[in-house]
């Protein structure tokens, strides 16, 4: 099943990408805002939501690309659409020249609104945990 691409842009108050990069690309950084528990091992991010010793949900994502202070691209291990991935990219807004987080993700057309809401919630947690 082919999925639809969702592209989002979130302005950030960060001035330099260094600290933001740590939150996007490391297991400890992702634990602050994206998932409850994250382990990176051999090019795979294992993301867990919920209590790892109780009720939880775990997904594994292969790291396809990672360029320091630029972007990280991942693909769920069990992804059926070979073109689907999720990416977080640090860049500048063309309009405001502010530092922004650009997100690309994929979902079935009927789930795009829910995916957009999920990323909005994730970015709220990023802002709360980092001040960005």
Short mmCIF file of N, CA, C and O in Angstrom, two decimals:
data_model
loop_
_atom_site.label_atom_id
_atom_site.label_comp_id
_atom_site.label_asym_id
_atom_site.label_seq_id
_atom_site.Cartn_x
_atom_site.Cartn_y
_atom_site.Cartn_z
N UNK A 1 0.83 -1.18 0.00
CA UNK A 1 0.00 0.00 0.00
C UNK A 1 0.88 1.25 0.00
O UNK A 1 1.73 1.42 0.86
N UNK A 2 0.65 2.12 -0.95
CA UNK A 2 1.41 3.37 -1.05
C UNK A 2 0.90 4.35 -0.01
O UNK A 2 -0.29 4.48 0.21
N UNK A 3 1.82 5.04 0.61
CA UNK A 3 1.46 6.01 1.63
C UNK A 3 1.61 7.43 1.09
O UNK A 3 2.31 7.67 0.12
N UNK A 4 0.95 8.35 1.77
CA UNK A 4 0.98 9.76 1.40
C UNK A 4 2.03 10.47 2.24
O UNK A 4 2.17 10.21 3.43
N UNK A 5 2.76 11.39 1.64
CA UNK A 5 3.79 12.14 2.35
C UNK A 5 3.18 13.32 3.10
O UNK A 5 2.30 14.01 2.58
N UNK A 6 3.67 13.53 4.31
CA UNK A 6 3.32 14.69 5.13
C UNK A 6 4.60 15.47 5.36
O UNK A 6 5.59 14.92 5.85
N UNK A 7 4.60 16.76 5.01
CA UNK A 7 5.76 17.63 5.23
C UNK A 7 5.34 18.76 6.15
O UNK A 7 4.35 19.45 5.89
N UNK A 8 6.10 18.95 7.23
CA UNK A 8 5.78 19.95 8.25
C UNK A 8 6.98 20.83 8.52
O UNK A 8 8.13 20.38 8.38
N UNK A 9 6.72 22.05 8.94
CA UNK A 9 7.78 23.00 9.31
C UNK A 9 7.42 23.60 10.66
O UNK A 9 6.33 24.13 10.84
N UNK A 10 8.37 23.50 11.61
CA UNK A 10 8.16 24.04 12.95
C UNK A 10 9.26 25.05 13.27
O UNK A 10 10.43 24.68 13.34
N UNK A 11 8.89 26.32 13.48
CA UNK A 11 9.89 27.31 13.88
C UNK A 11 10.38 27.02 15.29
O UNK A 11 9.61 26.56 16.15
N UNK A 12 11.67 27.29 15.52
CA UNK A 12 12.28 27.02 16.82
C UNK A 12 12.96 28.28 17.34
O UNK A 12 13.41 29.12 16.56
N UNK A 13 13.07 28.37 18.66
CA UNK A 13 13.74 29.54 19.24
C UNK A 13 15.24 29.31 19.38
O UNK A 13 15.96 30.22 19.76
N UNK A 14 15.72 28.13 19.06
CA UNK A 14 17.16 27.84 19.14
C UNK A 14 17.90 28.69 18.12
O UNK A 14 17.41 28.94 17.02
N UNK A 15 19.09 29.13 18.48
CA UNK A 15 19.91 29.93 17.58
C UNK A 15 20.91 29.08 16.79
O UNK A 15 21.25 29.38 15.66
N UNK A 16 21.38 28.01 17.44
CA UNK A 16 22.37 27.14 16.81
C UNK A 16 21.85 25.71 16.80
O UNK A 16 21.16 25.29 17.72
N UNK A 17 22.21 24.95 15.79
CA UNK A 17 21.68 23.60 15.67
C UNK A 17 22.31 22.56 16.60
O UNK A 17 21.75 21.48 16.75
N UNK A 18 23.44 22.86 17.24
CA UNK A 18 24.17 21.84 18.00
C UNK A 18 23.32 21.13 19.06
O UNK A 18 23.26 19.91 19.09
N UNK A 19 22.68 21.90 19.94
CA UNK A 19 21.89 21.30 21.01
C UNK A 19 20.65 20.61 20.46
O UNK A 19 20.26 19.54 20.91
N UNK A 20 20.02 21.23 19.48
CA UNK A 20 18.87 20.63 18.83
C UNK A 20 19.24 19.29 18.21
O UNK A 20 18.50 18.31 18.32
N UNK A 21 20.40 19.24 17.60
CA UNK A 21 20.86 18.01 16.95
C UNK A 21 20.93 16.86 17.96
O UNK A 21 20.53 15.74 17.65
N UNK A 22 21.39 17.13 19.16
CA UNK A 22 21.47 16.09 20.19
C UNK A 22 20.08 15.54 20.53
O UNK A 22 19.92 14.36 20.78
N UNK A 23 19.07 16.41 20.52
CA UNK A 23 17.70 15.98 20.82
C UNK A 23 17.08 15.17 19.69
O UNK A 23 16.16 14.37 19.92
N UNK A 24 17.55 15.35 18.48
CA UNK A 24 16.99 14.66 17.32
C UNK A 24 17.70 13.36 16.97
O UNK A 24 17.10 12.48 16.36
N UNK A 25 18.95 13.26 17.34
CA UNK A 25 19.76 12.18 16.76
C UNK A 25 20.30 11.17 17.76
O UNK A 25 20.93 10.20 17.35
N UNK A 26 20.07 11.39 19.05
CA UNK A 26 20.62 10.45 20.03
C UNK A 26 19.49 9.80 20.82
O UNK A 26 18.40 10.37 20.96
N UNK A 27 19.76 8.62 21.33
CA UNK A 27 18.75 7.93 22.11
C UNK A 27 18.35 8.74 23.35
O UNK A 27 17.16 8.89 23.65
N UNK A 28 19.31 9.33 24.03
CA UNK A 28 18.99 10.13 25.22
C UNK A 28 18.20 11.38 24.86
O UNK A 28 17.29 11.77 25.59
N UNK A 29 18.52 12.00 23.75
CA UNK A 29 17.79 13.18 23.31
C UNK A 29 16.36 12.85 22.93
O UNK A 29 15.42 13.55 23.31
N UNK A 30 16.15 11.76 22.19
CA UNK A 30 14.81 11.37 21.77
C UNK A 30 13.94 10.97 22.96
O UNK A 30 12.72 11.16 22.92
N UNK A 31 14.56 10.45 24.01
CA UNK A 31 13.80 10.11 25.22
C UNK A 31 13.21 11.34 25.90
O UNK A 31 12.26 11.22 26.66
N UNK A 32 13.76 12.49 25.65
CA UNK A 32 13.25 13.71 26.29
C UNK A 32 11.94 14.19 25.68
O UNK A 32 11.22 14.94 26.31
N UNK A 33 11.65 13.74 24.43
CA UNK A 33 10.45 14.31 23.80
C UNK A 33 9.69 13.38 22.84
O UNK A 33 8.53 13.58 22.58
N UNK A 34 10.33 12.35 22.32
CA UNK A 34 9.67 11.54 21.30
C UNK A 34 9.11 10.22 21.82
O UNK A 34 8.01 9.83 21.46
N UNK A 35 9.86 9.54 22.65
CA UNK A 35 9.44 8.23 23.17
C UNK A 35 9.88 8.12 24.63
O UNK A 35 10.74 8.88 25.09
N UNK A 36 9.28 7.19 25.35
CA UNK A 36 9.60 7.02 26.77
C UNK A 36 10.96 6.36 26.99
O UNK A 36 11.63 6.63 27.97
N UNK A 37 11.33 5.48 26.07
CA UNK A 37 12.62 4.80 26.20
C UNK A 37 13.15 4.56 24.79
O UNK A 37 12.44 4.08 23.91
N UNK A 38 14.43 4.91 24.57
CA UNK A 38 15.05 4.75 23.24
C UNK A 38 16.43 4.13 23.42
O UNK A 38 17.20 4.55 24.27
N UNK A 39 16.70 3.14 22.59
CA UNK A 39 18.03 2.51 22.57
C UNK A 39 18.49 2.48 21.11
O UNK A 39 17.74 2.05 20.23
N UNK A 40 19.72 2.94 20.88
CA UNK A 40 20.31 2.84 19.54
C UNK A 40 21.37 1.76 19.57
O UNK A 40 22.25 1.76 20.43
N UNK A 41 21.25 0.83 18.63
CA UNK A 41 22.22 -0.25 18.55
C UNK A 41 22.35 -0.71 17.11
O UNK A 41 21.35 -1.04 16.46
N UNK A 42 23.58 -0.73 16.61
CA UNK A 42 23.87 -1.24 15.26
C UNK A 42 22.99 -0.60 14.18
O UNK A 42 22.46 -1.28 13.31
N UNK A 43 22.81 0.73 14.24
CA UNK A 43 22.06 1.43 13.22
C UNK A 43 20.56 1.30 13.32
O UNK A 43 19.84 1.62 12.37
N UNK A 44 20.07 0.83 14.46
CA UNK A 44 18.63 0.69 14.68
C UNK A 44 18.25 1.44 15.95
O UNK A 44 18.90 1.31 16.98
N UNK A 45 17.19 2.26 15.85
CA UNK A 45 16.61 2.93 17.02
C UNK A 45 15.42 2.09 17.48
O UNK A 45 14.50 1.82 16.69
N UNK A 46 15.45 1.69 18.72
CA UNK A 46 14.34 0.96 19.32
C UNK A 46 13.60 1.95 20.21
O UNK A 46 14.14 2.41 21.21
N UNK A 47 12.36 2.30 19.81
CA UNK A 47 11.57 3.30 20.52
C UNK A 47 10.43 2.62 21.26
O UNK A 47 9.68 1.83 20.65
N UNK A 48 10.30 2.93 22.55
CA UNK A 48 9.25 2.33 23.38
C UNK A 48 8.42 3.43 24.01
O UNK A 48 8.96 4.39 24.55
N UNK A 49 7.11 3.25 23.94
CA UNK A 49 6.16 4.15 24.59
C UNK A 49 5.46 3.36 25.68
O UNK A 49 5.00 2.25 25.44
N UNK A 50 5.41 3.92 26.88
CA UNK A 50 4.80 3.24 28.01
C UNK A 50 5.86 2.70 28.94
O UNK A 50 7.06 2.99 28.81
N UNK A 51 5.44 1.90 29.89
CA UNK A 51 6.31 1.32 30.91
C UNK A 51 7.02 0.09 30.33
O UNK A 51 6.37 -0.90 30.00
N UNK A 52 8.35 0.15 30.21
CA UNK A 52 9.07 -0.98 29.59
C UNK A 52 8.92 -2.27 30.38
O UNK A 52 9.12 -3.35 29.84
N UNK A 53 8.54 -2.18 31.65
CA UNK A 53 8.34 -3.37 32.47
C UNK A 53 6.87 -3.73 32.60
O UNK A 53 6.51 -4.68 33.29
N UNK A 54 6.01 -2.96 31.98
CA UNK A 54 4.57 -3.20 32.04
C UNK A 54 3.96 -3.01 30.66
O UNK A 54 4.49 -3.47 29.65
N UNK A 55 2.86 -2.30 30.60
CA UNK A 55 2.15 -2.03 29.35
C UNK A 55 2.97 -1.08 28.48
O UNK A 55 3.29 0.03 28.89
N UNK A 56 3.34 -1.53 27.28
CA UNK A 56 4.13 -0.69 26.40
C UNK A 56 3.98 -1.12 24.93
O UNK A 56 3.45 -2.18 24.65
N UNK A 57 4.47 -0.24 24.06
CA UNK A 57 4.48 -0.50 22.62
C UNK A 57 5.88 -0.13 22.11
O UNK A 57 6.38 0.96 22.39
N UNK A 58 6.50 -1.03 21.37
CA UNK A 58 7.86 -0.81 20.88
C UNK A 58 7.89 -0.93 19.36
O UNK A 58 7.30 -1.84 18.79
N UNK A 59 8.60 0.00 18.72
CA UNK A 59 8.84 -0.04 17.29
C UNK A 59 10.33 0.15 17.04
O UNK A 59 10.99 0.89 17.76
N UNK A 60 10.84 -0.51 16.01
CA UNK A 60 12.24 -0.38 15.62
C UNK A 60 12.35 0.34 14.30
O UNK A 60 11.57 0.08 13.37
N UNK A 61 13.33 1.25 14.21
CA UNK A 61 13.54 2.01 12.98
C UNK A 61 15.00 1.94 12.58
O UNK A 61 15.90 2.16 13.40
N UNK A 62 15.22 1.61 11.31
CA UNK A 62 16.57 1.63 10.75
C UNK A 62 16.98 3.07 10.48
O UNK A 62 16.19 3.85 9.94
N UNK A 63 18.21 3.41 10.83
CA UNK A 63 18.74 4.73 10.50
C UNK A 63 19.27 4.66 9.08
O UNK A 63 20.25 3.96 8.80
N UNK A 64 18.61 5.37 8.17
CA UNK A 64 19.01 5.36 6.76
C UNK A 64 20.09 6.38 6.47
O UNK A 64 20.99 6.12 5.67
N UNK A 65 19.96 7.56 7.08
CA UNK A 65 20.95 8.64 6.90
C UNK A 65 21.03 9.44 8.19
O UNK A 65 20.04 9.61 8.88
N UNK A 66 22.23 9.91 8.48
CA UNK A 66 22.42 10.81 9.61
C UNK A 66 23.59 11.71 9.27
O UNK A 66 24.71 11.24 9.09
N UNK A 67 23.30 13.00 9.17
CA UNK A 67 24.34 13.99 8.90
C UNK A 67 24.31 15.01 10.03
O UNK A 67 23.30 15.70 10.23
N UNK A 68 25.40 15.11 10.75
CA UNK A 68 25.47 15.95 11.94
C UNK A 68 24.98 17.37 11.68
O UNK A 68 25.34 17.99 10.68
N UNK A 69 24.15 17.85 12.62
CA UNK A 69 23.58 19.20 12.58
C UNK A 69 22.73 19.47 11.34
O UNK A 69 22.46 20.62 11.02
N UNK A 70 22.32 18.42 10.65
CA UNK A 70 21.52 18.58 9.44
C UNK A 70 20.23 17.77 9.50
O UNK A 70 19.15 18.33 9.59
N UNK A 71 20.35 16.43 9.44
CA UNK A 71 19.14 15.62 9.38
C UNK A 71 19.40 14.17 9.80
O UNK A 71 20.54 13.70 9.78
N UNK A 72 18.31 13.53 10.17
CA UNK A 72 18.32 12.09 10.40
C UNK A 72 17.09 11.52 9.70
O UNK A 72 16.00 12.10 9.78
N UNK A 73 17.29 10.45 8.96
CA UNK A 73 16.21 9.78 8.23
C UNK A 73 16.15 8.34 8.71
O UNK A 73 17.17 7.65 8.74
N UNK A 74 14.94 7.92 9.05
CA UNK A 74 14.72 6.58 9.56
C UNK A 74 13.59 5.91 8.80
O UNK A 74 12.75 6.58 8.19
N UNK A 75 13.57 4.58 8.86
CA UNK A 75 12.48 3.81 8.26
C UNK A 75 12.12 2.69 9.22
O UNK A 75 13.00 1.99 9.74
N UNK A 76 10.82 2.57 9.49
CA UNK A 76 10.38 1.49 10.38
C UNK A 76 10.82 0.15 9.82
O UNK A 76 10.73 -0.08 8.61
N UNK A 77 11.30 -0.74 10.67
CA UNK A 77 11.81 -2.04 10.25
C UNK A 77 10.74 -2.83 9.49
O UNK A 77 11.04 -3.48 8.50
N UNK A 78 9.49 -2.74 9.94
CA UNK A 78 8.43 -3.51 9.30
C UNK A 78 7.64 -2.71 8.24
O UNK A 78 6.54 -3.10 7.86
N UNK A 79 8.23 -1.63 7.74
CA UNK A 79 7.57 -0.78 6.74
C UNK A 79 7.36 -1.54 5.44
O UNK A 79 8.30 -2.11 4.89
N UNK A 80 6.12 -1.54 4.95
CA UNK A 80 5.80 -2.25 3.71
C UNK A 80 6.00 -1.38 2.47
O UNK A 80 6.25 -1.91 1.38
N UNK A 81 5.87 -0.06 2.62
CA UNK A 81 6.06 0.86 1.49
C UNK A 81 7.56 1.20 1.42
O UNK A 81 8.08 1.88 2.31
N UNK A 82 8.26 0.75 0.40
CA UNK A 82 9.71 0.98 0.34
C UNK A 82 10.09 2.46 0.24
O UNK A 82 11.23 2.82 0.54
N UNK A 83 9.15 3.32 -0.17
CA UNK A 83 9.45 4.74 -0.31
C UNK A 83 9.13 5.54 0.96
O UNK A 83 9.41 6.74 1.03
N UNK A 84 8.52 4.90 1.95
CA UNK A 84 8.10 5.59 3.17
C UNK A 84 9.24 5.62 4.19
O UNK A 84 9.93 4.63 4.40
N UNK A 85 9.43 6.77 4.80
CA UNK A 85 10.45 6.97 5.82
C UNK A 85 9.96 8.10 6.71
O UNK A 85 8.91 8.70 6.47
N UNK A 86 10.72 8.43 7.75
CA UNK A 86 10.46 9.66 8.50
C UNK A 86 11.78 10.34 8.73
O UNK A 86 12.81 9.70 8.93
N UNK A 87 11.75 11.65 8.59
CA UNK A 87 12.96 12.44 8.62
C UNK A 87 12.74 13.71 9.44
O UNK A 87 11.68 14.31 9.38
N UNK A 88 13.76 14.07 10.18
CA UNK A 88 13.79 15.33 10.91
C UNK A 88 15.01 16.08 10.42
O UNK A 88 16.12 15.57 10.48
N UNK A 89 14.77 17.30 9.90
CA UNK A 89 15.84 18.08 9.28
C UNK A 89 15.88 19.47 9.92
O UNK A 89 14.85 20.11 10.08
N UNK A 90 17.08 19.92 10.25
CA UNK A 90 17.28 21.26 10.79
C UNK A 90 17.59 22.18 9.61
O UNK A 90 18.44 21.86 8.78
N UNK A 91 16.89 23.29 9.54
CA UNK A 91 17.13 24.23 8.44
C UNK A 91 16.62 25.60 8.80
O UNK A 91 16.18 25.86 9.91
N UNK A 92 16.68 26.50 7.83
CA UNK A 92 16.21 27.87 8.02
C UNK A 92 14.95 28.09 7.22
O UNK A 92 14.85 27.64 6.07
N UNK A 93 14.01 28.80 7.80
CA UNK A 93 12.80 29.19 7.10
C UNK A 93 13.17 30.17 5.98
O UNK A 93 13.95 31.10 6.21
N UNK A 94 12.62 29.96 4.82
CA UNK A 94 12.89 30.88 3.70
C UNK A 94 12.29 32.25 3.96
O UNK A 94 12.83 33.26 3.52
N UNK A 95 11.17 32.28 4.68
CA UNK A 95 10.47 33.54 4.92
C UNK A 95 11.09 34.34 6.06
O UNK A 95 11.33 35.54 5.94
N UNK A 96 11.32 33.68 7.19
CA UNK A 96 11.74 34.40 8.40
C UNK A 96 13.22 34.25 8.70
O UNK A 96 13.74 34.95 9.57
N UNK A 97 13.89 33.30 8.06
CA UNK A 97 15.28 32.97 8.31
C UNK A 97 15.52 32.44 9.72
O UNK A 97 16.65 32.37 10.19
N UNK A 98 14.44 32.04 10.42
CA UNK A 98 14.56 31.40 11.74
C UNK A 98 14.99 29.95 11.56
O UNK A 98 14.73 29.33 10.53
N UNK A 99 15.61 29.42 12.62
CA UNK A 99 15.93 28.00 12.64
C UNK A 99 14.62 27.22 12.76
O UNK A 99 13.75 27.58 13.55
N UNK A 100 14.46 26.20 11.93
CA UNK A 100 13.23 25.41 11.91
C UNK A 100 13.56 23.93 11.91
O UNK A 100 14.65 23.52 11.51
N UNK A 101 12.58 23.16 12.37
CA UNK A 101 12.64 21.72 12.23
C UNK A 101 11.66 21.34 11.13
O UNK A 101 10.48 21.68 11.19
N UNK A 102 12.19 20.68 10.11
CA UNK A 102 11.37 20.20 9.01
C UNK A 102 11.18 18.70 9.20
O UNK A 102 12.15 17.97 9.40
N UNK A 103 9.94 18.26 9.17
CA UNK A 103 9.61 16.85 9.38
C UNK A 103 8.95 16.33 8.11
O UNK A 103 8.06 16.97 7.56
N UNK A 104 9.39 15.16 7.68
CA UNK A 104 8.74 14.43 6.60
C UNK A 104 8.37 13.07 7.16
O UNK A 104 9.18 12.41 7.82
N UNK A 105 7.12 12.67 6.95
CA UNK A 105 6.66 11.36 7.42
C UNK A 105 5.62 10.87 6.43
O UNK A 105 5.14 11.63 5.58
N UNK A 106 5.27 9.62 6.53
CA UNK A 106 4.32 9.00 5.60
C UNK A 106 3.27 8.23 6.37
O UNK A 106 3.55 7.65 7.43
N UNK A 107 2.04 8.23 5.82
CA UNK A 107 0.94 7.47 6.40
C UNK A 107 -0.10 7.23 5.31
O UNK A 107 -0.13 7.94 4.30
N UNK A 108 -0.98 6.26 5.53
CA UNK A 108 -2.11 6.12 4.61
C UNK A 108 -2.93 7.41 4.61
O UNK A 108 -2.99 8.12 5.63
N UNK A 109 -3.54 7.73 3.50
CA UNK A 109 -4.26 9.00 3.35
C UNK A 109 -5.25 9.25 4.47
O UNK A 109 -5.35 10.37 4.97
N UNK A 110 -5.94 8.21 4.93
CA UNK A 110 -6.94 8.38 5.98
C UNK A 110 -6.32 8.66 7.35
O UNK A 110 -7.03 9.07 8.27
N UNK A 111 -5.02 8.49 7.50
CA UNK A 111 -4.34 8.71 8.78
C UNK A 111 -3.48 9.98 8.81
O UNK A 111 -2.82 10.26 9.82
N UNK A 112 -3.46 10.73 7.72
CA UNK A 112 -2.58 11.90 7.63
C UNK A 112 -2.91 12.94 8.70
O UNK A 112 -2.00 13.50 9.33
N UNK A 113 -4.18 13.21 8.96
CA UNK A 113 -4.54 14.20 9.98
C UNK A 113 -4.07 13.75 11.36
O UNK A 113 -3.57 14.57 12.14
N UNK A 114 -4.22 12.47 11.66
CA UNK A 114 -3.75 11.95 12.96
C UNK A 114 -2.24 12.04 13.07
O UNK A 114 -1.71 12.38 14.14
N UNK A 115 -1.52 11.78 11.98
CA UNK A 115 -0.07 11.87 11.99
C UNK A 115 0.37 13.32 12.21
O UNK A 115 1.30 13.59 12.96
N UNK A 116 -0.33 14.26 11.56
CA UNK A 116 -0.03 15.68 11.74
C UNK A 116 -0.22 16.06 13.21
O UNK A 116 0.64 16.74 13.81
N UNK A 117 -1.30 15.62 13.82
CA UNK A 117 -1.56 15.90 15.23
C UNK A 117 -0.48 15.28 16.13
O UNK A 117 -0.04 15.89 17.10
N UNK A 118 -0.05 14.07 15.79
CA UNK A 118 1.00 13.40 16.57
C UNK A 118 2.29 14.21 16.54
O UNK A 118 2.93 14.42 17.58
N UNK A 119 2.69 14.71 15.37
CA UNK A 119 3.90 15.52 15.28
C UNK A 119 3.75 16.85 16.01
O UNK A 119 4.68 17.32 16.65
N UNK A 120 2.55 17.45 15.95
CA UNK A 120 2.31 18.67 16.73
C UNK A 120 2.50 18.41 18.22
O UNK A 120 3.15 19.20 18.92
N UNK A 121 1.98 17.29 18.70
CA UNK A 121 2.14 16.92 20.12
C UNK A 121 3.61 16.66 20.46
O UNK A 121 4.11 17.08 21.50
N UNK A 122 4.32 15.97 19.56
CA UNK A 122 5.74 15.72 19.78
C UNK A 122 6.52 17.02 19.89
O UNK A 122 7.38 17.17 20.76
N UNK A 123 6.21 17.98 19.01
CA UNK A 123 6.93 19.25 19.04
C UNK A 123 6.59 20.06 20.28
O UNK A 123 7.43 20.78 20.81
N UNK A 124 5.36 19.94 20.77
CA UNK A 124 5.01 20.58 22.05
C UNK A 124 5.90 20.04 23.15
O UNK A 124 6.41 20.79 23.98
N UNK A 125 6.11 18.71 23.17
CA UNK A 125 6.99 18.11 24.19
C UNK A 125 8.44 18.55 24.00
O UNK A 125 9.15 18.79 24.97
N UNK A 126 8.88 18.69 22.75
CA UNK A 126 10.23 19.18 22.49
C UNK A 126 10.39 20.59 23.04
O UNK A 126 11.38 20.90 23.72
N UNK A 127 9.42 21.46 22.79
CA UNK A 127 9.47 22.83 23.30
C UNK A 127 9.49 22.84 24.84
O UNK A 127 10.24 23.58 25.45
N UNK A 128 8.65 22.01 25.45
CA UNK A 128 8.58 21.96 26.92
C UNK A 128 9.86 21.44 27.54
O UNK A 128 10.30 21.92 28.57
N UNK A 129 10.47 20.45 26.91
CA UNK A 129 11.66 19.84 27.51
C UNK A 129 12.95 20.61 27.24
O UNK A 129 13.93 20.46 27.96
N UNK A 130 12.94 21.45 26.20
CA UNK A 130 14.20 22.10 25.81
C UNK A 130 14.12 23.62 25.78
O UNK A 130 15.15 24.30 25.76
N UNK A 131 12.93 24.17 25.71
CA UNK A 131 12.79 25.60 25.55
C UNK A 131 12.94 26.06 24.11
O UNK A 131 12.85 27.25 23.82
N UNK A 132 13.16 25.14 23.18
CA UNK A 132 13.30 25.49 21.76
C UNK A 132 11.93 25.76 21.22
O UNK A 132 11.59 25.98 20.19
#
